[in-house]
PDB file of C-alpha atoms in Angstrom:
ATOM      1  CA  UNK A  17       0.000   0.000   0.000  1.00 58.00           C
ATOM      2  CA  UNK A  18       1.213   3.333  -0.506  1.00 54.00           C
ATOM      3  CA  UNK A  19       2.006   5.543   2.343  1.00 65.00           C
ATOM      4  CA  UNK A  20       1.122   9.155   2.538  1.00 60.00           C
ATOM      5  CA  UNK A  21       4.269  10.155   3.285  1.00 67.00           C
ATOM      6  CA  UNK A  22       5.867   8.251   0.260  1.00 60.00           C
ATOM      7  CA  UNK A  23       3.408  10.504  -2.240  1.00 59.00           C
ATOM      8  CA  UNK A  24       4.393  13.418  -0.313  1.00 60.00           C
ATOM      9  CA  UNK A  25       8.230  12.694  -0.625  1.00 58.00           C
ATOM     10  CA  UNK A  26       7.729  12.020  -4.737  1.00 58.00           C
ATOM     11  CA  UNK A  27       5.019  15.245  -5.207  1.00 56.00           C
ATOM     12  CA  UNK A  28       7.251  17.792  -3.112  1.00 60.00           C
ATOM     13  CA  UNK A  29       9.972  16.734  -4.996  1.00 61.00           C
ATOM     14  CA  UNK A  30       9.064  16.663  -8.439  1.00 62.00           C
ATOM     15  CA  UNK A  31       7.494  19.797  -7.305  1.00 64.00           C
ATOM     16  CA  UNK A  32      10.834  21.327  -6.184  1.00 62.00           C
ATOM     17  CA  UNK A  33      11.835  20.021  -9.741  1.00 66.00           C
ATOM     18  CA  UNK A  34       8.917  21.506 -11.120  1.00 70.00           C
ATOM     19  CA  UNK A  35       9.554  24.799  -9.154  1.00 63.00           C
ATOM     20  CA  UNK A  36      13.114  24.826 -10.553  1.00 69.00           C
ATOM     21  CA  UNK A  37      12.728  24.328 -14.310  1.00 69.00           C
ATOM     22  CA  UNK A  38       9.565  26.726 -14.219  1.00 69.00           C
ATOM     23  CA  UNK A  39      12.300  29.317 -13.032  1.00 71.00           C
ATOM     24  CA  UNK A  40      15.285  28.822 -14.983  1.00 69.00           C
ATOM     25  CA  UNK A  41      12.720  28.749 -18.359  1.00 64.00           C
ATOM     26  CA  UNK A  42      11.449  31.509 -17.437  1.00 64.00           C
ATOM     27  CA  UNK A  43      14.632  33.088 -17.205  1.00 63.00           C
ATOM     28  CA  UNK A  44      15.342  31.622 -20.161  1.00 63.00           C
ATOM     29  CA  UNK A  45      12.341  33.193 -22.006  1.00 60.00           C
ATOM     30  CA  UNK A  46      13.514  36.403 -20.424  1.00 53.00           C
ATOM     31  CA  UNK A  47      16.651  36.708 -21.969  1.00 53.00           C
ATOM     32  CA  UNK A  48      15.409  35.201 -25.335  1.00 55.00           C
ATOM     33  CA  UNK A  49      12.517  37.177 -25.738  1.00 58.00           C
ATOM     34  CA  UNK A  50      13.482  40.540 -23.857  1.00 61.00           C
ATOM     35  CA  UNK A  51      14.874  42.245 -27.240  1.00 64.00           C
ATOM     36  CA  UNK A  52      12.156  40.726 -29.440  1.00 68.00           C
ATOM     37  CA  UNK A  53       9.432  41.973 -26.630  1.00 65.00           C
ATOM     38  CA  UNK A  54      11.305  45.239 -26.761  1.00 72.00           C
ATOM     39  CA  UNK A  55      11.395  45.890 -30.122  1.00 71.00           C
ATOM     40  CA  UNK A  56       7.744  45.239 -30.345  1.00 77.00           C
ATOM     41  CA  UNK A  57       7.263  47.799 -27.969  1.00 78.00           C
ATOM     42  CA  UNK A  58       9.112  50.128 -29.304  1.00 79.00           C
ATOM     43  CA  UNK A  59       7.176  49.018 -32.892  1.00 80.00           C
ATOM     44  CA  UNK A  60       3.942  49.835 -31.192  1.00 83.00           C
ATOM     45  CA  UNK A  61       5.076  53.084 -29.519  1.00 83.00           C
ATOM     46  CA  UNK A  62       5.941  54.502 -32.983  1.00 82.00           C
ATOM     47  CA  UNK A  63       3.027  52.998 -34.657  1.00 86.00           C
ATOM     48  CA  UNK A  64       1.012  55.150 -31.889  1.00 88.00           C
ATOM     49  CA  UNK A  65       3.369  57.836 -32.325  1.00 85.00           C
ATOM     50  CA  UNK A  66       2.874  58.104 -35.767  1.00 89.00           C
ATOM     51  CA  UNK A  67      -0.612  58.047 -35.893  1.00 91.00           C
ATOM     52  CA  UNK A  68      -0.872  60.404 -33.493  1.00 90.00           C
ATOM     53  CA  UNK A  69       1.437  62.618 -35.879  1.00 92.00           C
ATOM     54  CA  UNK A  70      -0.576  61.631 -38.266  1.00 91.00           C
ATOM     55  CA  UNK A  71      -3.873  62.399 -36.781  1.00 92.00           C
ATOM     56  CA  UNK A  72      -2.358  66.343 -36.146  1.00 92.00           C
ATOM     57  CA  UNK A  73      -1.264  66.335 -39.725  1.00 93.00           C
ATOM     58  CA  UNK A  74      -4.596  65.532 -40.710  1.00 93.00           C
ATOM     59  CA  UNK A  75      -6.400  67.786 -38.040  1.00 94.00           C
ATOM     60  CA  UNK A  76      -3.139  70.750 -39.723  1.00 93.00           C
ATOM     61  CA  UNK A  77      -4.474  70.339 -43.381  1.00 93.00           C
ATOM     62  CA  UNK A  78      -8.437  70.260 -42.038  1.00 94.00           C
ATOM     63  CA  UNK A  79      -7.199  73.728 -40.021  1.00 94.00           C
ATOM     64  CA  UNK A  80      -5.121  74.949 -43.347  1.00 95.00           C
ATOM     65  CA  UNK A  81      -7.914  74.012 -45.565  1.00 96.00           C
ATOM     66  CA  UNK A  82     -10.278  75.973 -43.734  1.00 96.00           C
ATOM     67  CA  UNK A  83      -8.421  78.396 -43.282  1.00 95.00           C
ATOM     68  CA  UNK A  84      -7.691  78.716 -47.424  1.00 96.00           C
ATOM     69  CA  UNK A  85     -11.130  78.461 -47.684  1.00 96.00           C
ATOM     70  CA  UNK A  86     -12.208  81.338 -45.279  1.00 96.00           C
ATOM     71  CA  UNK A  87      -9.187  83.204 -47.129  1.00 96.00           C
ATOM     72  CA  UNK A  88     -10.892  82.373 -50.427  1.00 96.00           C
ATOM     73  CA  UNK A  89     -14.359  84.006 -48.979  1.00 96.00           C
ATOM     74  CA  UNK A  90     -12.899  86.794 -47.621  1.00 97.00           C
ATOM     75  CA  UNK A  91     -11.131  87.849 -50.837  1.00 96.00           C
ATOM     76  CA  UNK A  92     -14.577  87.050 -52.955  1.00 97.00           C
ATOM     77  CA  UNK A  93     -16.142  89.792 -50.207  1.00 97.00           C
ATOM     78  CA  UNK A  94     -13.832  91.960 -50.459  1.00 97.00           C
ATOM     79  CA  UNK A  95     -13.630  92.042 -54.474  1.00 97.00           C
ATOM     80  CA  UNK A  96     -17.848  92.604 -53.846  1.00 97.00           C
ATOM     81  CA  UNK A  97     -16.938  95.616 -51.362  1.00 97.00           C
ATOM     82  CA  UNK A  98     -14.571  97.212 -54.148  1.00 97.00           C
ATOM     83  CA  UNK A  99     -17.233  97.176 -56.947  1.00 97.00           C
ATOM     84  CA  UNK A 100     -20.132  98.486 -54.105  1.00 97.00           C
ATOM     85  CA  UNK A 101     -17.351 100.958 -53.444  1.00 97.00           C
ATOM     86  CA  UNK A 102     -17.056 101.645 -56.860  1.00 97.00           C
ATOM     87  CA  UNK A 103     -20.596 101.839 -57.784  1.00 97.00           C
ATOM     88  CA  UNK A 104     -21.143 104.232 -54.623  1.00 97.00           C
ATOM     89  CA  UNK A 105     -18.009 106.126 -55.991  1.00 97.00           C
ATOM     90  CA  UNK A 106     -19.414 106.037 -59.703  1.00 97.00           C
ATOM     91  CA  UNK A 107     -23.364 107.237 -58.023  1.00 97.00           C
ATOM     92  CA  UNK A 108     -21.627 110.050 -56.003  1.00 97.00           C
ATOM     93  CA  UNK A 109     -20.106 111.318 -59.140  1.00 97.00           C
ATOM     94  CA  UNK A 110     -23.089 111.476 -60.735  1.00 97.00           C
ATOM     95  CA  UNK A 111     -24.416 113.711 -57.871  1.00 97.00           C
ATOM     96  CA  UNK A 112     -22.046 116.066 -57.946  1.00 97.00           C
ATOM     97  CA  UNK A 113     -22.626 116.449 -61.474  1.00 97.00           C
ATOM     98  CA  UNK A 114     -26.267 116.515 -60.929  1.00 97.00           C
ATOM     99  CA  UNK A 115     -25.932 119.616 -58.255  1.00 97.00           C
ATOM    100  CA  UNK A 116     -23.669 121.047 -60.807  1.00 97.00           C
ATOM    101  CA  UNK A 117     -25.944 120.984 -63.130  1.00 97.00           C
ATOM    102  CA  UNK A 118     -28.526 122.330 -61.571  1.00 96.00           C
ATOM    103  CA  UNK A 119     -26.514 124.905 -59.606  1.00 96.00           C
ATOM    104  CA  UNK A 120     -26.080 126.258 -63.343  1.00 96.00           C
ATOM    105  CA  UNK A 121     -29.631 126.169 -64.185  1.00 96.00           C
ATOM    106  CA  UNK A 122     -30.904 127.655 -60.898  1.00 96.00           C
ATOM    107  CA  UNK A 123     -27.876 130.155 -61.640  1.00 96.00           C
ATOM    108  CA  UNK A 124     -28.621 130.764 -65.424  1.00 96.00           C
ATOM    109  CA  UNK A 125     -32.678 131.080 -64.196  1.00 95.00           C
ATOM    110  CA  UNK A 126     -31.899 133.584 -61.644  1.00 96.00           C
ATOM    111  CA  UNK A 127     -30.049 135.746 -64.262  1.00 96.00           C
ATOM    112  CA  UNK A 128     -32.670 135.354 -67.133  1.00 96.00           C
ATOM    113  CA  UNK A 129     -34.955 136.499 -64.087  1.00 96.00           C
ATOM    114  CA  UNK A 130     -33.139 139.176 -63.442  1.00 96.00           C
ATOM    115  CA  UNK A 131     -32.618 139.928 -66.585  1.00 96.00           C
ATOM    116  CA  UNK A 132     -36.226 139.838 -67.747  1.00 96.00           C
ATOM    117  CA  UNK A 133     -37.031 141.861 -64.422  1.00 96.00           C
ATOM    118  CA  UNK A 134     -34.523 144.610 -64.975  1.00 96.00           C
ATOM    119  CA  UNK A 135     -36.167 144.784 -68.411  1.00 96.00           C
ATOM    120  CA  UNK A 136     -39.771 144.761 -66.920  1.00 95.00           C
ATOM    121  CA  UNK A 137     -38.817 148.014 -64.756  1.00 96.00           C
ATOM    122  CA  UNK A 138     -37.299 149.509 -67.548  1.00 96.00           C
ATOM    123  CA  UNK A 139     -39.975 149.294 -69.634  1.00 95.00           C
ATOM    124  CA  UNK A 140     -42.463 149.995 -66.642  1.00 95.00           C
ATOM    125  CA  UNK A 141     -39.992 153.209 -66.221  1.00 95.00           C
ATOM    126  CA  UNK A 142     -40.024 154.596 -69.683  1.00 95.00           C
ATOM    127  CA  UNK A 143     -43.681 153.562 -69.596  1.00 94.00           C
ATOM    128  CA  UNK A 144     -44.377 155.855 -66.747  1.00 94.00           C
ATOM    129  CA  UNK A 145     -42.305 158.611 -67.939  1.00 95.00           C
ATOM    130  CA  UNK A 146     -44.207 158.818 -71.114  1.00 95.00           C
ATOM    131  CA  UNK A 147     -47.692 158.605 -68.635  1.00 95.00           C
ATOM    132  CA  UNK A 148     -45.986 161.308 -66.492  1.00 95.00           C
ATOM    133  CA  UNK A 149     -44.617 163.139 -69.395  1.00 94.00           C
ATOM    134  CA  UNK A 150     -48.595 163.182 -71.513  1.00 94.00           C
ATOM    135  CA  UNK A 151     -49.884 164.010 -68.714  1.00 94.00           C
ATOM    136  CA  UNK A 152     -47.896 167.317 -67.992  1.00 94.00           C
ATOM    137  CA  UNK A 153     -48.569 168.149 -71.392  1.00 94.00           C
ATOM    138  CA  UNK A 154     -52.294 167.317 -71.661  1.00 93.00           C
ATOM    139  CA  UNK A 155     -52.148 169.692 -68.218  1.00 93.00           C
ATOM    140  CA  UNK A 156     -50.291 171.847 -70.314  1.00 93.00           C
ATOM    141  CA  UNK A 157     -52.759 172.132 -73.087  1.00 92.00           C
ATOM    142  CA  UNK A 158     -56.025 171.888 -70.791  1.00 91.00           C
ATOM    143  CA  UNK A 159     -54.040 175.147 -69.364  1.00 92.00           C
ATOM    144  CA  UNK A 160     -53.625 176.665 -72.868  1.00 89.00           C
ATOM    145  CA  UNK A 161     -57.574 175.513 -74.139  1.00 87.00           C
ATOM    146  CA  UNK A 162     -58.573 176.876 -70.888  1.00 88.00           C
ATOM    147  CA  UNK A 163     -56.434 180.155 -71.602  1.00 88.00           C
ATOM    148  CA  UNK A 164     -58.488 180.449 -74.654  1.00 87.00           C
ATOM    149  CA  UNK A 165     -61.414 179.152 -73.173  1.00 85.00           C
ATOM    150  CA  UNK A 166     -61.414 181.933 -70.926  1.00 84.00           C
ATOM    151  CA  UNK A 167     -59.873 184.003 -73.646  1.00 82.00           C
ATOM    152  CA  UNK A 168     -62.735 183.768 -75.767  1.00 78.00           C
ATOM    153  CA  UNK A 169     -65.349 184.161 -73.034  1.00 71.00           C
ATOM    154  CA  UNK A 170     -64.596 187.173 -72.252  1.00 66.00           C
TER     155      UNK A 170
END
């Protein structure tokens, strides 16, 4: 029969044989697989780094196109706010010549009114000279006819 003590004695020593060759392949693996375990770090921190660079490259050009773009706008509104300017330049030359224009006319009115007036009291004038002058001579000759009115009466 077996003892208890006899599977004790064979499991704690294939277990301290167990124990050791667990240990010395793991250090085994260590070494052998350190550089390799490495390097595939290292391969996956610059596949990380890289597309992290490459996500801010991406998020760069989506910031650079926008920005072209809002240049782009920008230059289309201000070629529009050089031909309003233009236009409003263009309109405000046309006022001036407008007031111009009709600062002449009002100006060439006033001095064909003038004119026209001057002429007006010239002729009312000379026409109340001759009024004033046929009436001192009909006075004039109702004082003669009534000289010889009286004249004759007598």
């Amino acid at each position: 029969m077996v003892k208890w003590e006899d599977i004790m004695k064979a499991v704690s020593g294939w277990g301290l044989f167990t124990l050791i060759a667990a240990i010395i392949a793991k250090r085994m693996d260590w070494k052998r697989f350190r550089k390799t375990d490495e390097a595939k770090e290292g391969k996956v921190d610059a596949e990380t780094a890289l597309e992290r660079i490459s996500a801010e490259v991406k998020i760069s050009d989506a910031a650079l196109q926008w920005t072209v773009n809002l240049a782009a706008r920008l230059e289309q509104a201000n070629v529009m706010i050089d031909k309003k300017q233009a236009e409003n330049d263009r309109l405000h030359e046309i006022i001036d010549v407008m007031k111009t224009d009709f600062d002449r006319q009002v100006q060439k009115l006033k001095e064909d009114f003038n004119k026209r007036i001057k002429q007006l009291e010239q002729e009312f004038h000379k026409s109340r000279q001759e009024l004033i002058d046929e009436r001192e001579s009909n006075r004039e000759e109702i004082k003669r006819l009534k000289t010889q009115i009286n004249n004759a009466a007598k």
